[in-house]
XYZ file of C-alpha atoms in Angstrom:
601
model
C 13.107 -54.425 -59.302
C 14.500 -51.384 -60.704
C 16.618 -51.186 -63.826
C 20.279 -51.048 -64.543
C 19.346 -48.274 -66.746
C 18.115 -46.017 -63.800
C 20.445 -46.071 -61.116
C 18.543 -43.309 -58.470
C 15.412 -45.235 -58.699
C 15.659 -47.653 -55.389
C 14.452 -50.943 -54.933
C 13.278 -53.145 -52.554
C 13.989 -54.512 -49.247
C 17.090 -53.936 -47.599
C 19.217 -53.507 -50.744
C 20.870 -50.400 -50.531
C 24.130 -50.680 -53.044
C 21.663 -49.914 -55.938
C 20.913 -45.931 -54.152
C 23.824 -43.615 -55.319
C 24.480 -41.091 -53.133
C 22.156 -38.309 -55.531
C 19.506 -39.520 -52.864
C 19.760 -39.638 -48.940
C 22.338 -38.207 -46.745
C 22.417 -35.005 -44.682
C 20.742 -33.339 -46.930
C 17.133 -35.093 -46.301
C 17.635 -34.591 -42.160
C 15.744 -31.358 -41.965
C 12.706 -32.396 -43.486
C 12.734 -35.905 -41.759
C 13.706 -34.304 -38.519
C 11.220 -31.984 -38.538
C 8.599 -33.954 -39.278
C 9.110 -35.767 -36.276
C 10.018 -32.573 -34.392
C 6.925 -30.812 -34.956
C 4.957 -34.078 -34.822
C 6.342 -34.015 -31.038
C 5.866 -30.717 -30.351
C 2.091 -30.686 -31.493
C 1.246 -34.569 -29.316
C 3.428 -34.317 -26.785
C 1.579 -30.504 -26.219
C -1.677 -32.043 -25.830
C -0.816 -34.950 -23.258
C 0.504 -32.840 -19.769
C -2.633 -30.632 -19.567
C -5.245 -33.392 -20.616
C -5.915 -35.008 -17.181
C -7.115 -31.058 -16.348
C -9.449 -30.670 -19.746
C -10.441 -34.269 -18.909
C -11.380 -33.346 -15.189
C -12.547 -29.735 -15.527
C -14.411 -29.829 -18.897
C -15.868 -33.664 -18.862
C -16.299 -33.745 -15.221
C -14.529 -37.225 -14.871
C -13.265 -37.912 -11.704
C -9.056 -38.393 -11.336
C -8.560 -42.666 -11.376
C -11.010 -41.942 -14.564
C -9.302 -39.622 -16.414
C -5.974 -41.175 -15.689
C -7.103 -44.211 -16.981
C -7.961 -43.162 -19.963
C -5.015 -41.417 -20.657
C -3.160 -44.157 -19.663
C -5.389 -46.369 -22.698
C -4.698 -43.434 -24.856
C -1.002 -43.499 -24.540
C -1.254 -47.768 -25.053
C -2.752 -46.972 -28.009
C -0.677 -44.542 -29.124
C 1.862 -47.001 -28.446
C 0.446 -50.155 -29.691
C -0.234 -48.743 -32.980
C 3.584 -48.267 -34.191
C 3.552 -52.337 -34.746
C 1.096 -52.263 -36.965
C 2.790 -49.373 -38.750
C 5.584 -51.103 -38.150
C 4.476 -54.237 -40.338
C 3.059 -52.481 -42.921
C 5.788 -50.427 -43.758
C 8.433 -53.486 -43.660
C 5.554 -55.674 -45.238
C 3.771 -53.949 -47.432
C 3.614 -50.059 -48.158
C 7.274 -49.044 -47.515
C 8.611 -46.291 -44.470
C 8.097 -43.354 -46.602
C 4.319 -43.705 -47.741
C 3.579 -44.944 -43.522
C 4.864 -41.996 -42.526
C 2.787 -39.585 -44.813
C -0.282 -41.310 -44.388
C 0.308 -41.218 -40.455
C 1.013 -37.323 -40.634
C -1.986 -36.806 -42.341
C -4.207 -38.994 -39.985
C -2.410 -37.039 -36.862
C -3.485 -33.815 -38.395
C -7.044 -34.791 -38.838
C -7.553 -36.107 -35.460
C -6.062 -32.845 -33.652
C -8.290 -30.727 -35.725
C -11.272 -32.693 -34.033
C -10.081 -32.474 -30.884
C -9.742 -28.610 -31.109
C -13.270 -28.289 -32.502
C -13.928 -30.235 -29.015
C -12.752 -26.978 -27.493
C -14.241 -24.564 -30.289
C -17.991 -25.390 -29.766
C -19.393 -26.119 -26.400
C -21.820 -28.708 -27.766
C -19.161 -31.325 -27.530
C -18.248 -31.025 -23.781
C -21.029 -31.024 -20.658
C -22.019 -27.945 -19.159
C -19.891 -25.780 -17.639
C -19.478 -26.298 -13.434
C -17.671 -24.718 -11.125
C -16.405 -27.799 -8.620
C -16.197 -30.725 -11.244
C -14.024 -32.469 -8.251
C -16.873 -32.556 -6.421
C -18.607 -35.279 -8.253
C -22.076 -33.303 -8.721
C -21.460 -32.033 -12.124
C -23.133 -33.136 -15.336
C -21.247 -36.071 -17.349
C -20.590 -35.981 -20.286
C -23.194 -37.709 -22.528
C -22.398 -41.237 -25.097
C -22.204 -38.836 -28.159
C -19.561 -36.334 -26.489
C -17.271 -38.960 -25.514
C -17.727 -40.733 -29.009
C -16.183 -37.538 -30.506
C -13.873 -36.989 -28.255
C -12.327 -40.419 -27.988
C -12.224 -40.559 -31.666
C -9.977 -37.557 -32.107
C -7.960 -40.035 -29.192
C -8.005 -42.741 -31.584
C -7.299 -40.943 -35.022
C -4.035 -39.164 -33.089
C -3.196 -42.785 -31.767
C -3.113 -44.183 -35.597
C -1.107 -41.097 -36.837
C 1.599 -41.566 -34.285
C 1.295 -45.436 -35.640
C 2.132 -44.564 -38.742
C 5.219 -42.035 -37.490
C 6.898 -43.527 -34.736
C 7.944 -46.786 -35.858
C 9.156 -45.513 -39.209
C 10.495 -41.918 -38.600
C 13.899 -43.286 -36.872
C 14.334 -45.888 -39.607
C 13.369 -44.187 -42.488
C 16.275 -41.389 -40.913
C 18.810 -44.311 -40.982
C 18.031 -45.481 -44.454
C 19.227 -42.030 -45.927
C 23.199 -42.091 -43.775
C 23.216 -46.138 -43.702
C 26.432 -46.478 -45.897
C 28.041 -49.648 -45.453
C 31.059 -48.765 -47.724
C 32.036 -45.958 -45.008
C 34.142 -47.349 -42.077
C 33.057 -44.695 -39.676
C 29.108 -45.680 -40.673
C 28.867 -47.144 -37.098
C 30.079 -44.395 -35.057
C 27.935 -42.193 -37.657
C 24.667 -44.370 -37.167
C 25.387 -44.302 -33.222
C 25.781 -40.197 -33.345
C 22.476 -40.073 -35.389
C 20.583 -42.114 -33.082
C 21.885 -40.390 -29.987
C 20.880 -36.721 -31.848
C 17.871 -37.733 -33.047
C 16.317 -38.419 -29.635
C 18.094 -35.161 -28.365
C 15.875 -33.217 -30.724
C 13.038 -34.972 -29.837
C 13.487 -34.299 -26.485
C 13.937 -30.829 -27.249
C 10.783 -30.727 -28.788
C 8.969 -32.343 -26.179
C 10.480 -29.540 -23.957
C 9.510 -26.416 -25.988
C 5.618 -28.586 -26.117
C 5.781 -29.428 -22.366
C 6.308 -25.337 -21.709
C 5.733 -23.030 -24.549
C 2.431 -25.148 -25.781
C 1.190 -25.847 -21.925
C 1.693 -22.160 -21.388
C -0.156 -21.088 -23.901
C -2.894 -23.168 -22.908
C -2.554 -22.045 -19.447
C -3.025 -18.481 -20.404
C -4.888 -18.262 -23.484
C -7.387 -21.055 -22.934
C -7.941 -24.463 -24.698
C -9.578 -23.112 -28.307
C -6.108 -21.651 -28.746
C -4.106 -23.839 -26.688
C -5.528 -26.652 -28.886
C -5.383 -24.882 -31.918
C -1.310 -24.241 -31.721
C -0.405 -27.640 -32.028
C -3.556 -28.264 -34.754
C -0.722 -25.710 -37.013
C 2.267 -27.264 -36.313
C 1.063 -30.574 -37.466
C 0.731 -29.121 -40.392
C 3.794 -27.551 -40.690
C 4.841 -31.141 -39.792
C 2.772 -32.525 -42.539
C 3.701 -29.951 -45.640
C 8.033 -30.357 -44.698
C 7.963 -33.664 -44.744
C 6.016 -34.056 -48.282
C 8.398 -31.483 -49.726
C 11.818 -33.340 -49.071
C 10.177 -36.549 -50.913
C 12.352 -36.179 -54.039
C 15.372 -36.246 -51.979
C 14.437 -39.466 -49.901
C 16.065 -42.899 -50.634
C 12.608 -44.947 -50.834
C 13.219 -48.398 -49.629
C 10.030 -50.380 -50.731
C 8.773 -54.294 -49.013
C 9.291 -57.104 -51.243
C 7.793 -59.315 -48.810
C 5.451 -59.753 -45.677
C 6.565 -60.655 -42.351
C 3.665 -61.735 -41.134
C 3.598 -64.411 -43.906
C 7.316 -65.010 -43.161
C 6.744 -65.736 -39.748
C 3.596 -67.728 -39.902
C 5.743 -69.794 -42.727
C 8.107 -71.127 -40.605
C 6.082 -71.601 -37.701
C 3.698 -73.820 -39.625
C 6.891 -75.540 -41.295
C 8.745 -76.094 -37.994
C 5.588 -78.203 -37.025
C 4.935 -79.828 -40.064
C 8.704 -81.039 -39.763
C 8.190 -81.551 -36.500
C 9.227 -85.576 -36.757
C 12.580 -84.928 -38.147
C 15.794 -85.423 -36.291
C 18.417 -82.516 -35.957
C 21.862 -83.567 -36.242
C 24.154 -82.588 -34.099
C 25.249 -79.226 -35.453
C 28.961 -79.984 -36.022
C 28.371 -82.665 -37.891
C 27.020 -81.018 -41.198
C 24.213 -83.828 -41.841
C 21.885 -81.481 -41.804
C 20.339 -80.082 -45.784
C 19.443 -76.281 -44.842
C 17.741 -74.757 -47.355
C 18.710 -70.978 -48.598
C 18.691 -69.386 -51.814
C 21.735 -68.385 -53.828
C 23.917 -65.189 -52.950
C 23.049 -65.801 -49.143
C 25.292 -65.082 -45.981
C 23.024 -67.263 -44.322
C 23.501 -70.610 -44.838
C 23.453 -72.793 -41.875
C 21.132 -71.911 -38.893
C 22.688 -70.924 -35.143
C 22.242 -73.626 -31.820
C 19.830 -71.225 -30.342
C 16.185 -71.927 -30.402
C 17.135 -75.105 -32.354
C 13.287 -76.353 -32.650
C 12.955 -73.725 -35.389
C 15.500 -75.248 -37.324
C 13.619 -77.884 -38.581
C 11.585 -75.661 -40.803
C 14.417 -75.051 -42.837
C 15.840 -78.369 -43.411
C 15.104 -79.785 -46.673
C 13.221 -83.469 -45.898
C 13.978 -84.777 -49.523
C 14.855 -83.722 -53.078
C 11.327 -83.695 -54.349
C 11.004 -80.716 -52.475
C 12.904 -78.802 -54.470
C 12.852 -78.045 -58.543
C 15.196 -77.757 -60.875
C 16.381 -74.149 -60.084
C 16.879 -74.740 -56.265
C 13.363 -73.167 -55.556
C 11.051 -74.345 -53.174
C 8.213 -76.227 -54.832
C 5.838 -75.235 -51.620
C 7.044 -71.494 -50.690
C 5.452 -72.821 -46.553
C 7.955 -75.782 -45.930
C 10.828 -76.127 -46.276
C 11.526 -72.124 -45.592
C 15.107 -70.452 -46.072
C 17.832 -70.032 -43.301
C 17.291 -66.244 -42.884
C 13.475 -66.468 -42.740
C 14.859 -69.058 -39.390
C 16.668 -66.286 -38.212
C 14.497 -63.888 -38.329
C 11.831 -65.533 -36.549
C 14.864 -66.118 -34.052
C 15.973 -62.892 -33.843
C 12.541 -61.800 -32.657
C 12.053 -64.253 -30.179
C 15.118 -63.945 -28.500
C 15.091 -60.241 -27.702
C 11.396 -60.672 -26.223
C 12.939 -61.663 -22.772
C 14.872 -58.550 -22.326
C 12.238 -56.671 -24.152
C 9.970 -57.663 -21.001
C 11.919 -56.083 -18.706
C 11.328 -52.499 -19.792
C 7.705 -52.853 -19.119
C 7.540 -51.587 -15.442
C 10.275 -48.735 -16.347
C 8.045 -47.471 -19.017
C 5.026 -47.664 -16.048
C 6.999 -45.076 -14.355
C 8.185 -43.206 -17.731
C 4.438 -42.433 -18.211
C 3.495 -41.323 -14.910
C 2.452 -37.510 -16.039
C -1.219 -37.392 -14.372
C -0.074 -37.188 -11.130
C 2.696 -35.338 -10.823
C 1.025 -32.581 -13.259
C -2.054 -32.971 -10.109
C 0.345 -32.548 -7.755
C 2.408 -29.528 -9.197
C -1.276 -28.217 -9.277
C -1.473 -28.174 -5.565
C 1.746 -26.538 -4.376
C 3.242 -23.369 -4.669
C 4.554 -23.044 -8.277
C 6.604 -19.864 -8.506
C 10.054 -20.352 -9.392
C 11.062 -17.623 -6.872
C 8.952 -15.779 -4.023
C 6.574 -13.500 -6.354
C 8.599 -14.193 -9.545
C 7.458 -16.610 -12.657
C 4.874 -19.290 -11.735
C 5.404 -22.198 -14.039
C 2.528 -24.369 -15.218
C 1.221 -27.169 -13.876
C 1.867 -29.478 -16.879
C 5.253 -28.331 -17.700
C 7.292 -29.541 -14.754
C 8.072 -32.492 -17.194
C 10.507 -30.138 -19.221
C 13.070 -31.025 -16.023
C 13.200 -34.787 -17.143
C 13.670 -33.461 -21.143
C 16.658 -30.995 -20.444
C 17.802 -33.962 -18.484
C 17.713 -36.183 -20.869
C 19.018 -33.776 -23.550
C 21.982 -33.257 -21.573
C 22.878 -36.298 -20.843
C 22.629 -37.549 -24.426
C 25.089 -34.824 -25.735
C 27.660 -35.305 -22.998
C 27.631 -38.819 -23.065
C 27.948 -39.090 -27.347
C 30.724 -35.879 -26.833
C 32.386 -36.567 -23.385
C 31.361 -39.621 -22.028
C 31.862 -42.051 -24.279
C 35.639 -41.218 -25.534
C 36.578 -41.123 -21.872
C 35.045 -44.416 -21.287
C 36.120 -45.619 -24.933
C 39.705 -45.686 -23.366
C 38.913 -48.060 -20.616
C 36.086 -50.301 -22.044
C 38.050 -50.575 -25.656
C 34.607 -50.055 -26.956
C 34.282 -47.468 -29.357
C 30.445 -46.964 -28.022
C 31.876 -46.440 -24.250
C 29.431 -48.583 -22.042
C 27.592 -51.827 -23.837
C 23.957 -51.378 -24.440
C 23.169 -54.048 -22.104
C 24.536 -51.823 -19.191
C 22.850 -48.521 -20.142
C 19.605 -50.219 -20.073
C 20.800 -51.705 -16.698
C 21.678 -48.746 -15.088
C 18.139 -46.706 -16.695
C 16.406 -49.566 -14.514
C 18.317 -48.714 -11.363
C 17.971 -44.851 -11.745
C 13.740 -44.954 -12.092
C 14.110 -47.213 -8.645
C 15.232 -44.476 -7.217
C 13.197 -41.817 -9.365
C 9.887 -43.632 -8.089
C 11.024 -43.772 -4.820
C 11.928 -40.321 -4.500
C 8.376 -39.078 -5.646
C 7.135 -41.449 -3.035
C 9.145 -39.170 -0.247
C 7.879 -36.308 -1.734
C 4.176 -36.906 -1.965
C 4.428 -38.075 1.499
C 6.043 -34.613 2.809
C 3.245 -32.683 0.367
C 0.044 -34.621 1.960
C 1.794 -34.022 5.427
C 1.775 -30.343 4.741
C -1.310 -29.712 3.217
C -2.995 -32.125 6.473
C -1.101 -29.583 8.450
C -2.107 -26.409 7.338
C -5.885 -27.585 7.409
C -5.973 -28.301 3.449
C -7.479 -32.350 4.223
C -10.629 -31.225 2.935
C -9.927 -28.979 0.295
C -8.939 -30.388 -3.132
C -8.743 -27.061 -4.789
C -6.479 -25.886 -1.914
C -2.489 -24.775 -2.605
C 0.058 -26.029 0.154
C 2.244 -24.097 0.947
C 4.906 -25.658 -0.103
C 7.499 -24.870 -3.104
C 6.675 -27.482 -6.535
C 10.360 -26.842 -6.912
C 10.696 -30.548 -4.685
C 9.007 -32.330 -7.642
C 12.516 -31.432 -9.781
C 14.260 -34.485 -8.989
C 12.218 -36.761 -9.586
C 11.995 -35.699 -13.452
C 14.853 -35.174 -13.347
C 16.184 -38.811 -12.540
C 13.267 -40.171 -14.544
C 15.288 -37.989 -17.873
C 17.994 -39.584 -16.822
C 16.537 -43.472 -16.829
C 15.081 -42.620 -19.961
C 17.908 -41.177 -21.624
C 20.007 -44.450 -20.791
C 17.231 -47.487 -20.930
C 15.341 -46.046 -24.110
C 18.216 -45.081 -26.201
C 19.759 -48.627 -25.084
C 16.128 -50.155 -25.863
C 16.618 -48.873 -29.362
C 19.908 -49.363 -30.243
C 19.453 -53.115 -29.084
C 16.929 -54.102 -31.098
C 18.511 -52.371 -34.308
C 21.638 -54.088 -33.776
C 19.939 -57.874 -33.130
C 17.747 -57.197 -36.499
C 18.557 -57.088 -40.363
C 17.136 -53.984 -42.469
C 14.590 -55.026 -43.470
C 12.961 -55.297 -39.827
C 14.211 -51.992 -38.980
C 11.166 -50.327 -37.873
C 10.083 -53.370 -35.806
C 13.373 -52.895 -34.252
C 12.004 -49.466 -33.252
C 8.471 -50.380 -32.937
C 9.369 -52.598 -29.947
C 9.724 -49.966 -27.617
C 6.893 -48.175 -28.198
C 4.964 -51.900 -27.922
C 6.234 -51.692 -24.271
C 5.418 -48.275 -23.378
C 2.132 -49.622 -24.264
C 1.901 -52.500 -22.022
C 3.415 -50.251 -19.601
C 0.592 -47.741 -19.987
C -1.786 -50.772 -20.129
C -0.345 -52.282 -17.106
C -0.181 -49.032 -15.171
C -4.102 -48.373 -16.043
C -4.660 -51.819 -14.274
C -2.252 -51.045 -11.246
C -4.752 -47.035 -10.820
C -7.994 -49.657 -11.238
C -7.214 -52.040 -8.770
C -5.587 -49.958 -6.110
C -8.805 -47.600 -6.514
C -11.306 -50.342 -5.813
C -9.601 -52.202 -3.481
C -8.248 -49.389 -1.311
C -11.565 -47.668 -1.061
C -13.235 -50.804 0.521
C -15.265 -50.753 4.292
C -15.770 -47.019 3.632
C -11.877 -46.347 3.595
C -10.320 -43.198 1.330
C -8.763 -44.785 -2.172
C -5.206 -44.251 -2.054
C -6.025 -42.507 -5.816
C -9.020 -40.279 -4.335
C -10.027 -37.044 -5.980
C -8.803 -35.712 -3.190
C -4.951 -35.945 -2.835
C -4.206 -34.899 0.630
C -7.245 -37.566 1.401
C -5.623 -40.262 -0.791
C -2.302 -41.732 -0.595
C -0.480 -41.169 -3.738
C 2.866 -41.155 -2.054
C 2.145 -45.182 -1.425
C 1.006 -45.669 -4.917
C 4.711 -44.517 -6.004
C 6.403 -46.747 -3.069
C 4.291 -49.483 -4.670
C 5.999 -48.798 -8.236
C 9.091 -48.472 -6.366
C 9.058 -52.234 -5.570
C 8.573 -53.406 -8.204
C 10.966 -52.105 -10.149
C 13.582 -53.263 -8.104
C 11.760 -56.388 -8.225
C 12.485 -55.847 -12.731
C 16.102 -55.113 -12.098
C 16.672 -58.725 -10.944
C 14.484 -59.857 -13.731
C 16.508 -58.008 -16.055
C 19.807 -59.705 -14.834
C 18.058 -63.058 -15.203
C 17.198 -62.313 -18.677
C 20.504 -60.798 -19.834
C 22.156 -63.976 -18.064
C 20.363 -65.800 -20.248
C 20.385 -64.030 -23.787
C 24.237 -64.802 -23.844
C 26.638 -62.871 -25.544
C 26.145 -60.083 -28.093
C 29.462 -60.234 -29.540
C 30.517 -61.294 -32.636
C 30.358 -64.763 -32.167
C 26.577 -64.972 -31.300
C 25.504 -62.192 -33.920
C 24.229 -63.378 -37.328
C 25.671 -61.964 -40.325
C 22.424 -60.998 -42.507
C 22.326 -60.545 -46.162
C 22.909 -56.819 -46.167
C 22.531 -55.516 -49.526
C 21.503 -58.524 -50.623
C 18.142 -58.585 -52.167
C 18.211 -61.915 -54.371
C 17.610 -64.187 -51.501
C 14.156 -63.001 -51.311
C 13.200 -62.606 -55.046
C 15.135 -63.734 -58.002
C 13.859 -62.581 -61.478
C 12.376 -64.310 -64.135
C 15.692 -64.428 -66.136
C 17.298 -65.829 -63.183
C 14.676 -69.283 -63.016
C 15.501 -69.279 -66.938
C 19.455 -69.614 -66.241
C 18.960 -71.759 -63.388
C 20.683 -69.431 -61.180
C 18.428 -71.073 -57.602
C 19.477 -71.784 -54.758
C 23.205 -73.415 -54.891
C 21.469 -76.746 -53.144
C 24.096 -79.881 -53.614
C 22.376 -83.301 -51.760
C 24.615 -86.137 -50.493
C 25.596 -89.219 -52.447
């Protein structure tokens, strides 16, 4: 723990009254925003065009090359809970999020040599679509799905900490506006990330476009390290917040102990018979009614199990109240945390549509400015962008009058209404794709992949544009949810939880391509995800997502229904600033200053 003598040097867990206001604040946003700007701009660059390096320059045919984006993008997503632990378990946000820059940088830089010498892609052909080119060979794919797997860690180490680490330099609990100040910061921190996935989604997709992939590659290679160098130089500024503890163990602790105890008998919860165990200085004293089972691991079976200064003589049994609600707390946001799965299935759709821009007529006017293929996603960004600032500057005062809720609509209802709006996103790109294929089968194009209907890729706008929207109102609300459900100290979990969906939506969506290709190509029929898209049948692959996720909007109500409340009356109170529960210091076993334990007569 750090010394009275010191009073900048932080300590850890979630205290945060021992950080005078020398560290954190406004003054560490640019380099923490731009770390995760740039980190944005240089990924998010790479992802639009891939499926057409993946098709064009490794030959892979379309269901292959979207599935492996697809188990790129899990990864990618699946990664942030690892971060996630380490940095609340072990290592601390700050030194996650350096070491994940660093990886991120390293694996772009092999992925632009992948473009730099032509020993690490198959020969060149002319009609890859076709099927009879040369595939890449075991060695080729080894490199390249390694520079896959080193970005993937990177964006571990980033994703589930950048956010956090953001709110643990304005998180000041002795400011009475810090709510509406933590809401503002979360709704402008995703705006600028969604302006930096616009600026990567056009200005780094057009310069791949025009200038090839070496330098298309290479773009995003520099900003990572632009990325890489800001956020290094603000580290004097940062408030630090290190891990006293590990989850995991936590976790596993009262798991086994809720077993072990497994024979005891809860009393009735009003009655008070109950002994919980909790250490000295704690809000948390007596567990809540939900997920009662769990309880038992923190009830104290006899005094034998406890020494002379109110310590646990086995740390696994009995465990304290907050480690109980913690595990809880976890558990109980799962349900709802489910039923963002399918919406982040249709979030990631960006093979497709970036396929399907690729086949029409992309000029933004007769003759005037063709846009690029892969950067018809910017319409979902400046959606989303928009609709973020107008609802934290317009929205939400207007609605703040009616609702009496200072945040204007509850979290549970933006998340509702994101599900609603990518029903009718996904259902829209199904009409779409159907008019496309019946154009292009029209004008003779049914055997020509290569072929441009003649048809403006001005109709794929809406689509992005409700799927900004969806996002803009279900991810925020994803976020915002789980912060508010968790203490500090699982912060980045909080955050990491989202991303852990996109992945089993990316995961999930990869199995949906797979299955629909091999069993819609059966008896010699045309697979709905062909090479060919005016042979295939994309436009019932979308009406396919389109049911089920109306199918997840009643699942959502059923899960809502049952999480209860999320006022104050079902919300634990955790030990904010409170850092003793978790360690006390030698001094304090001396004095006897445990855990204020008093047994019955």
């Amino acid at each position: 723990m750090a010394s009275m003598e010191n009073p900048d040097q932080t300590k850890s867990g979630d205290e945060e009254k021992h950080v005078t206001r020398k560290l954190g604040g406004l003054k560490t946003m640019p380099f923490v925003i731009s770390n995760e700007t740039f980190e944005k701009v240089a990924s998010f660059g790479l992802l639009p065009n891939m499926i057409l390096y993946l098709t064009n320059e490794y030959h892979m045919s379309i269901a292959t090359g979207a599935n492996v984006l697809f188990i790129w993008s899990a990864i990618s997503n699946f990664m942030p809970i690892l971060g996630a632990f380490l940095s609340d378990s072990f290592l601390g946000r700050f030194l996650v999020i350096a070491l994940g820059t660093v990886t991120s940088l390293i694996g772009m830089s092999l992925l632009w040599l992948t473009a730099v010498f032509p020993q690490a892609r198959p020969p060149h052909c002319d009609s890859p679509m076709t099927g009879s080119c040369v595939k890449a060979n075991s060695a080729q794919l080894a490199y390249l799905f390694g520079s896959f797997v080193l970005m993937s860690i990177g964006a571990g180490g980033i994703r589930p900490c950048s956010l956090a680490f953001g709110a643990d330099q304005l998180y000041d609990p002795s400011n009475p506006k810090n709510k509406r100040v933590m809401q503002s910061f979360f709704n402008w921190y995703y705006a600028s990330v969604g302006l930096a996935i616009m600026i990567s989604i056009t200005v780094i997709v057009y310069i791949q476009d025009k200038a090839g992939w070496v330098v298309g590659f290479g773009v995003p290679v520099g900003l990572m390290f632009i990325s890489t160098v800001m956020f290094l130089l603000g580290s004097p500024l940062y408030i630090k917040l290190m891990p006293n503890r590990s989850l995991f163990t936590s976790f596993a602790q009262v798991t086994e102990a809720a077993w072990n105890n497994r024979d005891l008998v809860l009393p009735p919860m009003e009655s008070g018979g109950a002994i919980w165990y909790f250490h000295k200085g704690s809000k948390l004293i007596t567990p809540t009614e939900k997920l009662r089972f769990l309880n038992k691991a923190c009830m104290i079976r006899s005094p034998e199990d406890i020494d002379m200064d109110g310590r646990a003589l086995n740390p696994w049994n009995p465990c304290t109240v907050k480690q109980v609600e913690e595990l809880k707390a976890l558990i109980k946001v799962l349900p709802i945390w489910s039923s963002g799965i399918i919406i982040a299935v249709t979030i990631s759709q960006q093979s497709f549509p970036v396929l399907q821009a690729n086949s029409m007529d992309r000029h933004l006017i007769p003759g005037g400015l063709k846009v690029p293929a892969g950067s018809f996603g910017v319409f979902a960004m400046i959606t989303l962008t928009i609709w973020v600032a107008a609802y934290d500057r317009i929205i939400v005062p207007l609605l703040s009058k009616f609702t009496k809720r200072s945040q204007g609509l509850s979290l549970k209802e933006r998340m509702g209404f994101g599900l609603v709006i990518s029903c009718v996103a996904t259902a829209v790109a199904g009409l779409v794709e159907s008019k496309r294929r019946a154009a292009a089968i029209r004008q003779g194009l049914a055997d020509n992949p290569y072929g441009v209907v003649h048809m403006s890729a001005m109709w794929l706008v809406p689509q992005h544009c409700l799927i900004g929207l969806a996002e803009g109102l279900n991810a925020i609300g994803q976020i915002e949810f789980y912060y508010s459900q968790f203490p500090k100290s699982m912060a980045s979990i909080g955050v990491a939880l989202f991303t852990l969906g996109m992945a089993v939506g990316n995961l999930i969506g990869s199995l949906i391509v797979s299955i629909l290709n091999k069993v819609t190509k059966t008896h010699g029929r045309v697979s709905w995800v062909s090479n060919s898209l005016n042979k295939g049948h994309y436009d019932y692959y979308y009406w396919l997502l389109a049911a089920l996720s109306v199918v997840n909007v009643f699942y959502y109500l059923l899960c809502i229904w049952a999480f209860g409340s999320t006022e104050n009356e079902n919300k634990v109170e955790w030990d904010e600033g409170d850092g003793m529960e978790d360690e006390l210091e030698a001094d304090d076993h001396a004095k006897g200053k445990g855990s204020p334990i008093v047994f019955p007569h």
